[in-house]
């Protein structure tokens, strides 16, 4: 069992979705969790949910694009519990990112997206590391994506940002391993959060089944899949793991695309009365 008793953790974007799953898993493992989120009401709700389960949490409103807000967030964790041992840089809603390639993405939106995706990780780590040094070490977990390893069409800012998170993770692992700070990244596959289910899959069960069939494990992820990985990487069980970008993706990134295509082609050959998916 993962033991994070007496550890103090911050989870940005920790009130819902993937961040909510991370907050719950850290708290179930014994950590005291600062639920840092731009939606303070949601942070309060997640705090109460964790307390109802017997855990320890505290809500904090933060805009991760603000240096001062991130500095205040780190200081709040110390004010509440006296130290800081774990930082999970999770906050960013992919649905907010501007779609488009290099010719379509405008300059202002590029700057805003990179600030939310990359600069927030830089600043969160910059302010957290000194407190971790004081505590004798710690663990940083940066949430990247399978999009940081492989790319999708017309998603320039998201792909660039998530790839940068992986590079930053490796670089910081080299810099701070000698003072007892481990830095790792998680690369989630498709995680069906509450919001994604409502907006995308609630009325499209057939589409979700088709999507799940792309994964070797034949399902998409849930927030606790990422939460369990974050809890592991934050624990002493992972004490010899740093600088790693861990795909938590049901095997998506180890499978050749044409394997899925071949299986689907055979399926539709065997079932000629079933309509083929729309070809874009």
CSV table of N, CA, C and O in Angstrom, one decimal, residues 43-171:
chain,number,residue,atom,x,y,z
A,43,UNK,N,-13.3,23.6,-5.6
A,43,UNK,CA,-12.2,23.2,-4.6
A,43,UNK,C,-12.8,22.9,-3.2
A,43,UNK,O,-12.4,21.9,-2.6
A,44,UNK,N,-13.8,23.7,-2.8
A,44,UNK,CA,-14.4,23.5,-1.5
A,44,UNK,C,-15.2,22.1,-1.6
A,44,UNK,O,-15.2,21.4,-0.6
A,45,UNK,N,-15.9,21.9,-2.7
A,45,UNK,CA,-16.6,20.6,-2.8
A,45,UNK,C,-15.7,19.4,-2.7
A,45,UNK,O,-16.0,18.4,-2.0
A,46,UNK,N,-14.6,19.5,-3.4
A,46,UNK,CA,-13.6,18.3,-3.4
A,46,UNK,C,-13.0,18.2,-2.0
A,46,UNK,O,-12.8,17.1,-1.5
A,47,UNK,N,-12.7,19.3,-1.3
A,47,UNK,CA,-12.2,19.3,0.0
A,47,UNK,C,-13.2,18.6,0.9
A,47,UNK,O,-12.8,17.7,1.7
A,48,UNK,N,-14.4,18.9,0.8
A,48,UNK,CA,-15.4,18.2,1.7
A,48,UNK,C,-15.6,16.8,1.4
A,48,UNK,O,-15.7,15.9,2.3
A,49,UNK,N,-15.5,16.4,0.1
A,49,UNK,CA,-15.6,15.0,-0.3
A,49,UNK,C,-14.4,14.2,0.3
A,49,UNK,O,-14.6,13.1,0.8
A,50,UNK,N,-13.2,14.8,0.3
A,50,UNK,CA,-12.0,14.1,0.9
A,50,UNK,C,-12.2,14.0,2.4
A,50,UNK,O,-11.9,12.9,3.0
A,51,UNK,N,-12.7,15.0,3.0
A,51,UNK,CA,-12.9,15.0,4.5
A,51,UNK,C,-13.9,13.9,4.8
A,51,UNK,O,-13.8,13.2,5.8
A,52,UNK,N,-15.0,13.8,4.0
A,52,UNK,CA,-16.0,12.8,4.3
A,52,UNK,C,-15.4,11.4,4.2
A,52,UNK,O,-16.0,10.5,4.8
A,53,UNK,N,-14.4,11.2,3.4
A,53,UNK,CA,-13.7,9.9,3.2
A,53,UNK,C,-12.6,9.7,4.3
A,53,UNK,O,-11.9,8.7,4.2
A,54,UNK,N,-12.5,10.7,5.2
A,54,UNK,CA,-11.5,10.6,6.2
A,54,UNK,C,-10.1,11.2,6.0
A,54,UNK,O,-9.2,11.0,6.7
A,55,UNK,N,-10.0,11.9,4.9
A,55,UNK,CA,-8.8,12.5,4.5
A,55,UNK,C,-8.6,13.9,4.9
A,55,UNK,O,-9.5,14.5,5.6
A,56,UNK,N,-7.5,14.6,4.6
A,56,UNK,CA,-7.2,15.9,5.0
A,56,UNK,C,-7.0,16.8,3.7
A,56,UNK,O,-6.2,16.4,2.9
A,57,UNK,N,-7.7,17.9,3.6
A,57,UNK,CA,-7.6,18.7,2.4
A,57,UNK,C,-8.0,20.2,2.8
A,57,UNK,O,-8.6,20.4,3.8
A,58,UNK,N,-7.5,21.1,1.9
A,58,UNK,CA,-7.8,22.5,2.1
A,58,UNK,C,-8.0,23.1,0.8
A,58,UNK,O,-7.2,22.9,-0.1
A,59,UNK,N,-9.0,24.0,0.6
A,59,UNK,CA,-9.2,24.6,-0.8
A,59,UNK,C,-8.4,25.9,-0.9
A,59,UNK,O,-8.3,26.6,0.1
A,60,UNK,N,-8.0,26.1,-2.1
A,60,UNK,CA,-7.3,27.4,-2.4
A,60,UNK,C,-7.5,27.8,-3.8
A,60,UNK,O,-7.4,27.0,-4.7
A,61,UNK,N,-7.9,29.0,-4.0
A,61,UNK,CA,-8.2,29.6,-5.3
A,61,UNK,C,-6.9,30.0,-6.0
A,61,UNK,O,-6.1,30.8,-5.4
A,62,UNK,N,-6.6,29.6,-7.2
A,62,UNK,CA,-5.4,29.9,-7.9
A,62,UNK,C,-5.6,30.0,-9.4
A,62,UNK,O,-6.3,29.2,-10.0
A,63,UNK,N,-5.0,31.0,-10.0
A,63,UNK,CA,-4.9,31.2,-11.4
A,63,UNK,C,-3.4,30.8,-11.8
A,63,UNK,O,-2.5,31.6,-11.5
A,64,UNK,N,-3.2,29.7,-12.4
A,64,UNK,CA,-1.9,29.2,-12.6
A,64,UNK,C,-1.1,30.0,-13.7
A,64,UNK,O,0.1,29.8,-13.9
A,65,UNK,N,-1.8,31.0,-14.3
A,65,UNK,CA,-1.1,31.9,-15.2
A,65,UNK,C,-0.5,33.1,-14.5
A,65,UNK,O,0.1,33.9,-15.2
A,66,UNK,N,-0.7,33.2,-13.2
A,66,UNK,CA,-0.2,34.3,-12.4
A,66,UNK,C,1.0,33.9,-11.5
A,66,UNK,O,0.8,33.0,-10.7
A,67,UNK,N,2.1,34.5,-11.7
A,67,UNK,CA,3.3,34.2,-10.8
A,67,UNK,C,2.9,34.4,-9.4
A,67,UNK,O,3.2,33.6,-8.5
A,68,UNK,N,2.3,35.5,-9.1
A,68,UNK,CA,2.0,35.8,-7.7
A,68,UNK,C,1.0,34.8,-7.1
A,68,UNK,O,1.2,34.4,-5.9
A,69,UNK,N,0.1,34.4,-7.8
A,69,UNK,CA,-0.9,33.4,-7.3
A,69,UNK,C,-0.2,32.1,-7.0
A,69,UNK,O,-0.6,31.5,-6.0
A,70,UNK,N,0.7,31.7,-7.9
A,70,UNK,CA,1.4,30.4,-7.6
A,70,UNK,C,2.3,30.5,-6.4
A,70,UNK,O,2.4,29.6,-5.6
A,71,UNK,N,2.9,31.7,-6.2
A,71,UNK,CA,3.8,31.9,-5.0
A,71,UNK,C,2.9,31.9,-3.8
A,71,UNK,O,3.3,31.2,-2.8
A,72,UNK,N,1.7,32.5,-3.8
A,72,UNK,CA,0.8,32.5,-2.7
A,72,UNK,C,0.3,31.0,-2.4
A,72,UNK,O,0.2,30.7,-1.3
A,73,UNK,N,0.1,30.3,-3.5
A,73,UNK,CA,-0.3,28.9,-3.3
A,73,UNK,C,0.7,28.1,-2.5
A,73,UNK,O,0.3,27.3,-1.6
A,74,UNK,N,1.9,28.2,-2.9
A,74,UNK,CA,3.0,27.4,-2.2
A,74,UNK,C,3.1,27.9,-0.8
A,74,UNK,O,3.2,27.0,0.1
A,75,UNK,N,3.1,29.2,-0.6
A,75,UNK,CA,3.1,29.7,0.8
A,75,UNK,C,2.0,29.2,1.6
A,75,UNK,O,2.1,28.9,2.9
A,76,UNK,N,0.8,29.1,1.0
A,76,UNK,CA,-0.4,28.6,1.8
A,76,UNK,C,-0.2,27.2,2.3
A,76,UNK,O,-0.7,26.9,3.4
A,77,UNK,N,0.4,26.3,1.4
A,77,UNK,CA,0.6,25.0,1.9
A,77,UNK,C,1.5,24.9,3.1
A,77,UNK,O,1.2,24.2,4.1
A,78,UNK,N,2.5,25.8,3.1
A,78,UNK,CA,3.4,25.8,4.3
A,78,UNK,C,2.7,26.4,5.5
A,78,UNK,O,2.9,26.0,6.6
A,79,UNK,N,1.9,27.5,5.2
A,79,UNK,CA,1.1,28.1,6.3
A,79,UNK,C,0.2,27.1,7.0
A,79,UNK,O,0.0,27.1,8.2
A,80,UNK,N,-0.5,26.2,6.2
A,80,UNK,CA,-1.4,25.3,6.7
A,80,UNK,C,-0.8,24.1,7.4
A,80,UNK,O,-1.2,23.7,8.5
A,81,UNK,N,0.3,23.6,6.9
A,81,UNK,CA,0.8,22.3,7.4
A,81,UNK,C,2.4,22.4,7.7
A,81,UNK,O,2.9,21.3,8.1
A,82,UNK,N,3.0,23.5,7.5
A,82,UNK,CA,4.4,23.6,7.9
A,82,UNK,C,5.5,23.2,6.9
A,82,UNK,O,6.7,23.5,7.1
A,83,UNK,N,5.1,22.6,5.8
A,83,UNK,CA,6.1,22.2,4.8
A,83,UNK,C,5.5,21.8,3.5
A,83,UNK,O,4.3,22.0,3.3
A,84,UNK,N,6.3,21.4,2.6
A,84,UNK,CA,5.8,20.9,1.3
A,84,UNK,C,6.6,19.8,0.8
A,84,UNK,O,7.8,19.9,0.7
A,85,UNK,N,6.0,18.7,0.4
A,85,UNK,CA,6.7,17.5,0.0
A,85,UNK,C,6.4,17.1,-1.4
A,85,UNK,O,7.2,16.4,-2.1
A,86,UNK,N,5.1,17.4,-1.9
A,86,UNK,CA,4.7,16.9,-3.2
A,86,UNK,C,4.0,18.1,-3.9
A,86,UNK,O,3.2,18.8,-3.4
A,87,UNK,N,4.3,18.2,-5.2
A,87,UNK,CA,3.7,19.1,-6.1
A,87,UNK,C,3.2,18.4,-7.3
A,87,UNK,O,4.1,17.8,-8.0
A,88,UNK,N,2.0,18.5,-7.7
A,88,UNK,CA,1.5,17.9,-8.9
A,88,UNK,C,1.0,19.1,-9.8
A,88,UNK,O,0.0,19.8,-9.5
A,89,UNK,N,1.7,19.4,-10.8
A,89,UNK,CA,1.3,20.4,-11.8
A,89,UNK,C,0.4,19.8,-12.8
A,89,UNK,O,0.8,19.2,-13.8
A,90,UNK,N,-0.9,20.0,-12.6
A,90,UNK,CA,-1.9,19.4,-13.4
A,90,UNK,C,-2.8,20.4,-14.2
A,90,UNK,O,-3.3,20.1,-15.3
A,91,UNK,N,-3.0,21.6,-13.6
A,91,UNK,CA,-4.0,22.5,-14.2
A,91,UNK,C,-3.8,22.9,-15.6
A,91,UNK,O,-2.8,23.4,-16.0
A,92,UNK,N,-4.7,22.5,-16.4
A,92,UNK,CA,-4.9,23.0,-17.8
A,92,UNK,C,-6.0,22.3,-18.4
A,92,UNK,O,-6.0,21.0,-18.4
A,93,UNK,N,-7.0,23.0,-19.0
A,93,UNK,CA,-8.1,22.4,-19.6
A,93,UNK,C,-7.8,22.3,-21.1
A,93,UNK,O,-7.8,23.4,-21.8
A,94,UNK,N,-7.6,21.1,-21.7
A,94,UNK,CA,-7.3,21.0,-23.1
A,94,UNK,C,-8.4,21.6,-24.0
A,94,UNK,O,-8.1,22.1,-25.1
A,95,UNK,N,-9.6,21.6,-23.5
A,95,UNK,CA,-10.7,22.1,-24.3
A,95,UNK,C,-10.6,23.6,-24.5
A,95,UNK,O,-11.2,24.2,-25.4
A,96,UNK,N,-9.8,24.3,-23.6
A,96,UNK,CA,-9.6,25.7,-23.7
A,96,UNK,C,-8.6,26.1,-24.8
A,96,UNK,O,-8.4,27.3,-25.2
A,97,UNK,N,-7.8,25.1,-25.2
A,97,UNK,CA,-6.7,25.4,-26.1
A,97,UNK,C,-7.2,25.7,-27.5
A,97,UNK,O,-8.2,25.2,-28.0
A,98,UNK,N,-6.5,26.6,-28.2
A,98,UNK,CA,-6.9,27.0,-29.6
A,98,UNK,C,-6.5,25.9,-30.5
A,98,UNK,O,-5.4,25.5,-30.5
A,99,UNK,N,-7.4,25.5,-31.3
A,99,UNK,CA,-7.1,24.5,-32.3
A,99,UNK,C,-6.5,25.1,-33.5
A,99,UNK,O,-6.9,26.3,-33.9
A,100,UNK,N,-5.6,24.4,-34.2
A,100,UNK,CA,-5.0,25.0,-35.4
A,100,UNK,C,-3.5,24.7,-35.5
A,100,UNK,O,-2.9,24.3,-34.5
A,101,UNK,N,-3.0,24.7,-36.7
A,101,UNK,CA,-1.6,24.6,-37.0
A,101,UNK,C,-0.9,25.9,-36.9
A,101,UNK,O,-1.5,26.9,-36.5
A,102,UNK,N,0.3,25.9,-37.3
A,102,UNK,CA,1.1,27.1,-37.1
A,102,UNK,C,0.6,28.3,-37.9
A,102,UNK,O,0.8,29.5,-37.5
A,103,UNK,N,-0.1,28.1,-39.0
A,103,UNK,CA,-0.7,29.2,-39.8
A,103,UNK,C,-2.0,29.7,-39.2
A,103,UNK,O,-2.4,30.9,-39.4
A,104,UNK,N,-2.7,28.9,-38.4
A,104,UNK,CA,-4.0,29.3,-37.9
A,104,UNK,C,-3.9,29.9,-36.5
A,104,UNK,O,-4.7,30.7,-36.1
A,105,UNK,N,-3.0,29.5,-35.6
A,105,UNK,CA,-2.9,29.9,-34.3
A,105,UNK,C,-2.4,31.4,-34.2
A,105,UNK,O,-1.3,31.6,-34.7
A,106,UNK,N,-3.1,32.3,-33.6
A,106,UNK,CA,-2.7,33.7,-33.6
A,106,UNK,C,-1.7,33.9,-32.4
A,106,UNK,O,-1.6,33.1,-31.5
A,107,UNK,N,-0.9,35.0,-32.6
A,107,UNK,CA,0.2,35.2,-31.7
A,107,UNK,C,-0.2,35.3,-30.2
A,107,UNK,O,0.4,34.8,-29.3
A,108,UNK,N,-1.3,36.1,-29.9
A,108,UNK,CA,-1.7,36.3,-28.6
A,108,UNK,C,-2.2,35.0,-27.9
A,108,UNK,O,-1.9,34.7,-26.8
A,109,UNK,N,-2.9,34.2,-28.7
A,109,UNK,CA,-3.4,32.9,-28.1
A,109,UNK,C,-2.2,32.0,-27.9
A,109,UNK,O,-2.2,31.2,-26.9
A,110,UNK,N,-1.3,32.0,-28.8
A,110,UNK,CA,-0.1,31.1,-28.6
A,110,UNK,C,0.6,31.5,-27.2
A,110,UNK,O,0.9,30.6,-26.4
A,111,UNK,N,0.8,32.8,-27.0
A,111,UNK,CA,1.4,33.2,-25.7
A,111,UNK,C,0.6,32.8,-24.5
A,111,UNK,O,1.1,32.3,-23.5
A,112,UNK,N,-0.7,33.0,-24.6
A,112,UNK,CA,-1.6,32.6,-23.5
A,112,UNK,C,-1.6,31.1,-23.2
A,112,UNK,O,-1.5,30.7,-22.0
A,113,UNK,N,-1.6,30.3,-24.3
A,113,UNK,CA,-1.7,28.9,-24.1
A,113,UNK,C,-0.3,28.4,-23.5
A,113,UNK,O,-0.3,27.5,-22.6
A,114,UNK,N,0.8,28.9,-24.0
A,114,UNK,CA,2.1,28.4,-23.5
A,114,UNK,C,2.3,28.9,-22.1
A,114,UNK,O,2.9,28.2,-21.3
A,115,UNK,N,1.7,30.0,-21.7
A,115,UNK,CA,1.8,30.5,-20.3
A,115,UNK,C,1.1,29.5,-19.4
A,115,UNK,O,1.6,29.1,-18.3
A,116,UNK,N,-0.1,29.0,-19.9
A,116,UNK,CA,-0.9,28.1,-19.0
A,116,UNK,C,-0.3,26.7,-19.0
A,116,UNK,O,-0.3,26.0,-18.0
A,117,UNK,N,0.3,26.3,-20.2
A,117,UNK,CA,0.8,24.9,-20.3
A,117,UNK,C,2.2,24.7,-19.7
A,117,UNK,O,2.5,23.7,-19.1
A,118,UNK,N,3.1,25.7,-20.0
A,118,UNK,CA,4.5,25.6,-19.7
A,118,UNK,C,5.0,26.5,-18.6
A,118,UNK,O,5.6,26.0,-17.6
A,119,UNK,N,4.6,27.8,-18.7
A,119,UNK,CA,5.1,28.7,-17.7
A,119,UNK,C,4.6,28.4,-16.3
A,119,UNK,O,5.3,28.6,-15.3
A,120,UNK,N,3.4,27.9,-16.2
A,120,UNK,CA,2.8,27.5,-15.0
A,120,UNK,C,3.6,26.4,-14.3
A,120,UNK,O,3.7,26.4,-13.0
A,121,UNK,N,4.1,25.5,-15.1
A,121,UNK,CA,4.9,24.4,-14.5
A,121,UNK,C,6.2,25.0,-14.0
A,121,UNK,O,6.7,24.6,-12.9
A,122,UNK,N,6.9,25.8,-14.8
A,122,UNK,CA,8.1,26.5,-14.4
A,122,UNK,C,7.9,27.2,-13.1
A,122,UNK,O,8.7,27.0,-12.2
A,123,UNK,N,6.9,28.0,-13.0
A,123,UNK,CA,6.7,28.9,-11.8
A,123,UNK,C,6.4,28.0,-10.6
A,123,UNK,O,6.9,28.3,-9.5
A,124,UNK,N,5.5,27.1,-10.8
A,124,UNK,CA,5.1,26.2,-9.7
A,124,UNK,C,6.3,25.5,-9.1
A,124,UNK,O,6.5,25.5,-7.9
A,125,UNK,N,7.2,25.0,-9.9
A,125,UNK,CA,8.4,24.3,-9.5
A,125,UNK,C,9.4,25.3,-8.8
A,125,UNK,O,10.0,25.0,-7.8
A,126,UNK,N,9.5,26.5,-9.5
A,126,UNK,CA,10.4,27.5,-9.0
A,126,UNK,C,10.1,27.9,-7.5
A,126,UNK,O,11.0,28.0,-6.7
A,127,UNK,N,8.8,28.0,-7.2
A,127,UNK,CA,8.4,28.4,-5.8
A,127,UNK,C,8.4,27.2,-4.9
A,127,UNK,O,8.5,27.4,-3.7
A,128,UNK,N,8.1,26.0,-5.4
A,128,UNK,CA,8.0,24.8,-4.5
A,128,UNK,C,9.3,24.2,-4.1
A,128,UNK,O,9.5,23.7,-3.0
A,129,UNK,N,10.3,24.2,-5.0
A,129,UNK,CA,11.5,23.5,-4.8
A,129,UNK,C,12.3,24.0,-3.5
A,129,UNK,O,12.7,23.2,-2.7
A,130,UNK,N,12.4,25.3,-3.2
A,130,UNK,CA,13.0,25.7,-2.0
A,130,UNK,C,12.4,25.1,-0.7
A,130,UNK,O,13.1,24.8,0.2
A,131,UNK,N,11.0,25.0,-0.7
A,131,UNK,CA,10.4,24.4,0.4
A,131,UNK,C,10.7,22.9,0.5
A,131,UNK,O,10.8,22.4,1.6
A,132,UNK,N,10.8,22.3,-0.6
A,132,UNK,CA,11.1,20.8,-0.6
A,132,UNK,C,12.5,20.6,-0.1
A,132,UNK,O,12.8,19.6,0.6
A,133,UNK,N,13.4,21.5,-0.5
A,133,UNK,CA,14.8,21.4,0.0
A,133,UNK,C,14.8,21.6,1.5
A,133,UNK,O,15.5,20.8,2.2
A,134,UNK,N,14.0,22.5,2.0
A,134,UNK,CA,13.9,22.7,3.5
A,134,UNK,C,13.4,21.4,4.1
A,134,UNK,O,13.8,21.0,5.3
A,135,UNK,N,12.5,20.7,3.4
A,135,UNK,CA,11.9,19.5,4.0
A,135,UNK,C,12.8,18.3,3.8
A,135,UNK,O,12.4,17.2,4.3
A,136,UNK,N,13.9,18.4,3.2
A,136,UNK,CA,14.8,17.3,3.0
A,136,UNK,C,14.6,16.5,1.7
A,136,UNK,O,15.1,15.4,1.5
A,137,UNK,N,13.7,17.0,0.8
A,137,UNK,CA,13.5,16.3,-0.4
A,137,UNK,C,12.0,16.4,-0.7
A,137,UNK,O,11.2,16.9,0.0
A,138,UNK,N,11.6,15.8,-1.9
A,138,UNK,CA,10.3,15.8,-2.3
A,138,UNK,C,10.1,15.2,-3.7
A,138,UNK,O,11.0,14.7,-4.3
A,139,UNK,N,8.8,15.3,-4.1
A,139,UNK,CA,8.5,14.7,-5.4
A,139,UNK,C,7.6,15.7,-6.2
A,139,UNK,O,6.7,16.3,-5.7
A,140,UNK,N,8.0,16.0,-7.5
A,140,UNK,CA,7.2,16.8,-8.4
A,140,UNK,C,6.7,15.9,-9.5
A,140,UNK,O,7.4,15.1,-10.1
A,141,UNK,N,5.4,15.9,-9.7
A,141,UNK,CA,4.8,15.2,-10.8
A,141,UNK,C,4.1,16.2,-11.8
A,141,UNK,O,3.2,16.9,-11.4
A,142,UNK,N,4.6,16.2,-13.0
A,142,UNK,CA,4.0,17.1,-14.0
A,142,UNK,C,3.1,16.3,-14.9
A,142,UNK,O,3.5,15.3,-15.5
A,143,UNK,N,1.9,16.8,-15.1
A,143,UNK,CA,1.0,16.1,-16.0
A,143,UNK,C,1.2,16.5,-17.4
A,143,UNK,O,0.8,17.7,-17.8
A,144,UNK,N,1.8,15.7,-18.2
A,144,UNK,CA,1.9,15.9,-19.6
A,144,UNK,C,0.8,15.2,-20.4
A,144,UNK,O,-0.4,15.4,-19.9
A,145,UNK,N,1.0,14.5,-21.4
A,145,UNK,CA,0.0,13.8,-22.2
A,145,UNK,C,0.6,12.9,-23.2
A,145,UNK,O,1.8,13.1,-23.5
A,146,UNK,N,-0.1,12.0,-23.7
A,146,UNK,CA,0.3,11.2,-24.9
A,146,UNK,C,0.6,12.2,-26.0
A,146,UNK,O,1.4,11.9,-26.9
A,147,UNK,N,0.0,13.3,-26.0
A,147,UNK,CA,0.2,14.3,-27.0
A,147,UNK,C,1.6,15.0,-26.9
A,147,UNK,O,2.0,15.7,-27.8
A,148,UNK,N,2.2,14.7,-25.8
A,148,UNK,CA,3.6,15.2,-25.7
A,148,UNK,C,4.6,14.2,-26.3
A,148,UNK,O,5.8,14.5,-26.5
A,149,UNK,N,4.1,13.0,-26.6
A,149,UNK,CA,4.9,11.9,-27.2
A,149,UNK,C,4.6,11.8,-28.7
A,149,UNK,O,5.5,11.5,-29.5
A,150,UNK,N,3.3,11.9,-29.0
A,150,UNK,CA,2.8,11.8,-30.4
A,150,UNK,C,1.9,12.9,-30.7
A,150,UNK,O,1.4,13.5,-29.7
A,151,UNK,N,1.7,13.3,-31.9
A,151,UNK,CA,1.0,14.5,-32.2
A,151,UNK,C,-0.3,14.2,-33.0
A,151,UNK,O,-0.4,13.3,-33.7
A,152,UNK,N,-1.3,15.1,-32.8
A,152,UNK,CA,-2.5,15.1,-33.5
A,152,UNK,C,-2.6,16.3,-34.4
A,152,UNK,O,-1.9,17.3,-34.3
A,153,UNK,N,-3.4,16.2,-35.4
A,153,UNK,CA,-3.6,17.2,-36.5
A,153,UNK,C,-4.1,18.5,-35.9
A,153,UNK,O,-5.1,18.4,-35.1
A,154,UNK,N,-3.6,19.6,-36.3
A,154,UNK,CA,-4.1,20.9,-35.9
A,154,UNK,C,-4.2,21.1,-34.4
A,154,UNK,O,-5.3,21.6,-33.9
A,155,UNK,N,-3.2,20.8,-33.7
A,155,UNK,CA,-3.2,21.0,-32.2
A,155,UNK,C,-1.9,21.5,-31.8
A,155,UNK,O,-1.3,21.0,-30.9
A,156,UNK,N,-1.4,22.6,-32.4
A,156,UNK,CA,0.0,23.0,-32.3
A,156,UNK,C,0.3,23.4,-30.8
A,156,UNK,O,1.3,22.9,-30.3
A,157,UNK,N,-0.5,24.2,-30.2
A,157,UNK,CA,-0.1,24.7,-28.9
A,157,UNK,C,-0.1,23.6,-27.8
A,157,UNK,O,0.8,23.5,-27.0
A,158,UNK,N,-1.1,22.8,-27.9
A,158,UNK,CA,-1.2,21.7,-26.9
A,158,UNK,C,0.0,20.7,-27.0
A,158,UNK,O,0.6,20.3,-26.0
A,159,UNK,N,0.2,20.3,-28.3
A,159,UNK,CA,1.3,19.4,-28.5
A,159,UNK,C,2.7,20.0,-28.1
A,159,UNK,O,3.5,19.3,-27.4
A,160,UNK,N,2.9,21.2,-28.5
A,160,UNK,CA,4.2,21.9,-28.1
A,160,UNK,C,4.3,22.0,-26.6
A,160,UNK,O,5.4,21.8,-26.0
A,161,UNK,N,3.2,22.4,-26.0
A,161,UNK,CA,3.3,22.6,-24.5
A,161,UNK,C,3.5,21.3,-23.8
A,161,UNK,O,4.3,21.3,-22.8
A,162,UNK,N,2.8,20.3,-24.1
A,162,UNK,CA,2.9,19.0,-23.4
A,162,UNK,C,4.3,18.4,-23.7
A,162,UNK,O,4.9,17.7,-22.8
A,163,UNK,N,4.9,18.6,-24.8
A,163,UNK,CA,6.2,18.1,-25.1
A,163,UNK,C,7.2,18.9,-24.3
A,163,UNK,O,8.2,18.3,-23.7
A,164,UNK,N,7.0,20.2,-24.1
A,164,UNK,CA,7.9,21.0,-23.3
A,164,UNK,C,7.9,20.5,-21.9
A,164,UNK,O,8.9,20.6,-21.2
A,165,UNK,N,6.7,20.1,-21.4
A,165,UNK,CA,6.6,19.7,-20.0
A,165,UNK,C,7.5,18.5,-19.8
A,165,UNK,O,8.2,18.3,-18.7
A,166,UNK,N,7.5,17.6,-20.7
A,166,UNK,CA,8.4,16.4,-20.6
A,166,UNK,C,9.9,16.8,-20.6
A,166,UNK,O,10.7,16.3,-19.7
A,167,UNK,N,10.3,17.7,-21.4
A,167,UNK,CA,11.7,18.1,-21.5
A,167,UNK,C,12.0,18.8,-20.1
A,167,UNK,O,13.1,18.6,-19.6
A,168,UNK,N,11.1,19.7,-19.6
A,168,UNK,CA,11.4,20.4,-18.4
A,168,UNK,C,11.5,19.4,-17.2
A,168,UNK,O,12.3,19.5,-16.3
A,169,UNK,N,10.7,18.3,-17.3
A,169,UNK,CA,10.7,17.3,-16.2
A,169,UNK,C,12.1,16.6,-16.2
A,169,UNK,O,12.7,16.5,-15.1
A,170,UNK,N,12.6,16.3,-17.3
A,170,UNK,CA,13.9,15.6,-17.4
A,170,UNK,C,15.0,16.5,-16.9
A,170,UNK,O,15.9,16.1,-16.2
A,171,UNK,N,14.9,17.8,-17.3
A,171,UNK,CA,16.0,18.7,-17.0
A,171,UNK,C,16.0,19.0,-15.5
A,171,UNK,O,17.1,19.0,-14.8
